Coordinates of C-alpha atoms in Angstrom, one line a residue:
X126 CA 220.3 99.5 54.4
X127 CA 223.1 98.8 56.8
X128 CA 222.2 98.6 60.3
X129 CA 223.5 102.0 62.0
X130 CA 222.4 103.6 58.8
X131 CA 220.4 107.0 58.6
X132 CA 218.1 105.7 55.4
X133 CA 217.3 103.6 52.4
X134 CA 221.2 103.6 51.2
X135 CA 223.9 105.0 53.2
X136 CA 227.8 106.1 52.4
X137 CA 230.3 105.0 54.3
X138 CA 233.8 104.7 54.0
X139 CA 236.9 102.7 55.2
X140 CA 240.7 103.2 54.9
X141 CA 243.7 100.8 54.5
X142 CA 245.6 101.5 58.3
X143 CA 249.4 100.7 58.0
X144 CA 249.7 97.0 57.6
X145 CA 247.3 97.4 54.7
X146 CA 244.3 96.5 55.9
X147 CA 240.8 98.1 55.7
X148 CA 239.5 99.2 58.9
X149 CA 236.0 98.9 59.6
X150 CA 233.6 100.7 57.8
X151 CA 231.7 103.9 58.9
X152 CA 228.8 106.1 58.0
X153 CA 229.5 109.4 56.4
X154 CA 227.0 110.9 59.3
X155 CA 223.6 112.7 58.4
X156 CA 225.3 115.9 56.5
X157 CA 225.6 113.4 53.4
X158 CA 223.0 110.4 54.4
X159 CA 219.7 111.3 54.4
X160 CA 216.3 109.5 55.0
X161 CA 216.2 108.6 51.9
X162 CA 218.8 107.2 49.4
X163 CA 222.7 108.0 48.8
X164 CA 224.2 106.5 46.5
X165 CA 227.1 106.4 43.6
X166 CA 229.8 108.0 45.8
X167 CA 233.6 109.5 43.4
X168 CA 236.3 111.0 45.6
X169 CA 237.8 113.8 43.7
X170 CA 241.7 112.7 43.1
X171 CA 243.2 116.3 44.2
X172 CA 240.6 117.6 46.4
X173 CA 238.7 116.4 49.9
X174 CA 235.9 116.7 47.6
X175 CA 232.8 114.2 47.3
X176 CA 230.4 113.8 44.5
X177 CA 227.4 111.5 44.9
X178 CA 223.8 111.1 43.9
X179 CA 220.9 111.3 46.4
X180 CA 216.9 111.6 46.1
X181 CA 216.2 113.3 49.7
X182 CA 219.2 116.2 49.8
X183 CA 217.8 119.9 49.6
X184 CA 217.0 121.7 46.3
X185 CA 216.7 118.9 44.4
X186 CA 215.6 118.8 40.1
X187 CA 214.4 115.4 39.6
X188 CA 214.5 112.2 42.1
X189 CA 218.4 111.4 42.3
X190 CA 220.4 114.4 41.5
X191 CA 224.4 114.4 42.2
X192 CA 225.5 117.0 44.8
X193 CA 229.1 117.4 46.3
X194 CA 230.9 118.3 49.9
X195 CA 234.3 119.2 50.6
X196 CA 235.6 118.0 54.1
X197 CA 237.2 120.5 55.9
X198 CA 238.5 119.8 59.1
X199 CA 237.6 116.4 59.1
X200 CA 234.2 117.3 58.6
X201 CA 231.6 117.2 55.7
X202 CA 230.1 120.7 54.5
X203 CA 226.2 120.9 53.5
X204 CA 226.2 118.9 50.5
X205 CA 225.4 121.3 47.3
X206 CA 223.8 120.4 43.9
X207 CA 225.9 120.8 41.1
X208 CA 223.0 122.2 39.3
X209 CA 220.5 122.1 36.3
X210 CA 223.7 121.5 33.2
X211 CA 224.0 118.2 34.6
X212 CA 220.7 117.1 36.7
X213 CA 217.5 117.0 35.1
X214 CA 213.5 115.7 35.9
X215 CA 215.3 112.3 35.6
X216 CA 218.4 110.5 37.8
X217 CA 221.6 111.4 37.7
X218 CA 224.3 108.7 38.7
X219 CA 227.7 107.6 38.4
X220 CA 229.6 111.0 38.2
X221 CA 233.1 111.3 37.4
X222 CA 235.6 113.9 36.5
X223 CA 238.8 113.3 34.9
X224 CA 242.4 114.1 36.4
X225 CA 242.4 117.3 34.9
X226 CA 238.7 118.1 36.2
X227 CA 237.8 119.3 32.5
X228 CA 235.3 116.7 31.7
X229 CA 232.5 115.5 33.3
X230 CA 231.2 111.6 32.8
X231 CA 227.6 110.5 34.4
X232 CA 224.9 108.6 33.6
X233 CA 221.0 109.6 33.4
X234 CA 217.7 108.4 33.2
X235 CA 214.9 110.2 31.6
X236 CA 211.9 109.2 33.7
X237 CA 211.7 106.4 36.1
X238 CA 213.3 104.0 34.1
X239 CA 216.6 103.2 36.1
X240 CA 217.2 100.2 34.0
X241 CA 217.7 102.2 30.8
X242 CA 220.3 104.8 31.7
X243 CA 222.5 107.0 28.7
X244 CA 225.9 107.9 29.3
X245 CA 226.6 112.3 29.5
X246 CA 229.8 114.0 29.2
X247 CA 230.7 117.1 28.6
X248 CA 232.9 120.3 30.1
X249 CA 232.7 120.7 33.4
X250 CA 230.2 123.2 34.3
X251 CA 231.3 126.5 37.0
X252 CA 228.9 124.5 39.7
X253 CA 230.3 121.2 39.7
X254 CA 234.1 122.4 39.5
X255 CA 236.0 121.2 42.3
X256 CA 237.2 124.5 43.3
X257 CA 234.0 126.5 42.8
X258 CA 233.5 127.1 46.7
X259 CA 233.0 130.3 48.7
X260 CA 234.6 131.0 51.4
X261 CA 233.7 134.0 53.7
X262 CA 236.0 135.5 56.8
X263 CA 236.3 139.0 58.2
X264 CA 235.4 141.1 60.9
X265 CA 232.4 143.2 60.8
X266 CA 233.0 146.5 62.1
X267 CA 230.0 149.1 63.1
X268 CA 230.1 153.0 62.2
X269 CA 228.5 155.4 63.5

């Protein structure tokens, strides 16, 4: 890993500042990188959405299983996994959604063997759709 790095294989990121260069890069911070390994990070196109694999996030199927985060005020939300349709017992990686976020692409192991992975795609399942989020306000009011 990177020096500065919370485990095995951080995320970071870097953007272009307005001469058009990149700007040093920095860590994603601990709500995305674990202790153990993040990796294969997609940026939704319309969204501040983030899809990525990781082997150490909570409620996790197999060993690397692809979770996503939306940033909301410029901070990263718990990352959640996109569920049992598209991770198995074996790795997920490489996710990606087309523009119209109908179809799904990633690639999977069955087992341990990361060398050997088949190519998935199908439609977009409710748990991995960019805008399947809840979001909970109000004012609780007691009556007696």
């Amino acid at each position: 890993g990177r020096k500065g790095g919370f485990g095995g294989t951080d995320i970071y990121f870097s953007t272009k500042n307005k001469k058009g260069k990149w700007t040093i890069a920095q860590n994603l911070g601990p709500k995305i990188n674990t202790l153990g390994v993040e990796v294969s990070p997609f940026i939704h196109p319309k969204y501040n959405l983030l899809y990525f694999s990781s082997n150490n996030q909570l409620l996790n199927f197999g060993n690397f299983d692809i979770y996503k985060s939306y940033k909301i005020d410029n901070r990263w939300t718990e990352p959640r996994n996109i569920g049992p349709l598209v991770n198995g017992i074996g790795d997920e990686f490489y996710f990606t959604i087309d523009s119209d976020s109908r179809q799904l692409f990633y690639a999977r192991s069955e087992g341990k063997d990361v060398e050997n992975l088949d190519i998935f795609s199908f439609p977009l399942p409710m748990e991995a759709q960019p805008l399947a989020f809840t979001n909970f306000s109000g004012v609780l009011i007691a009556i007696k």
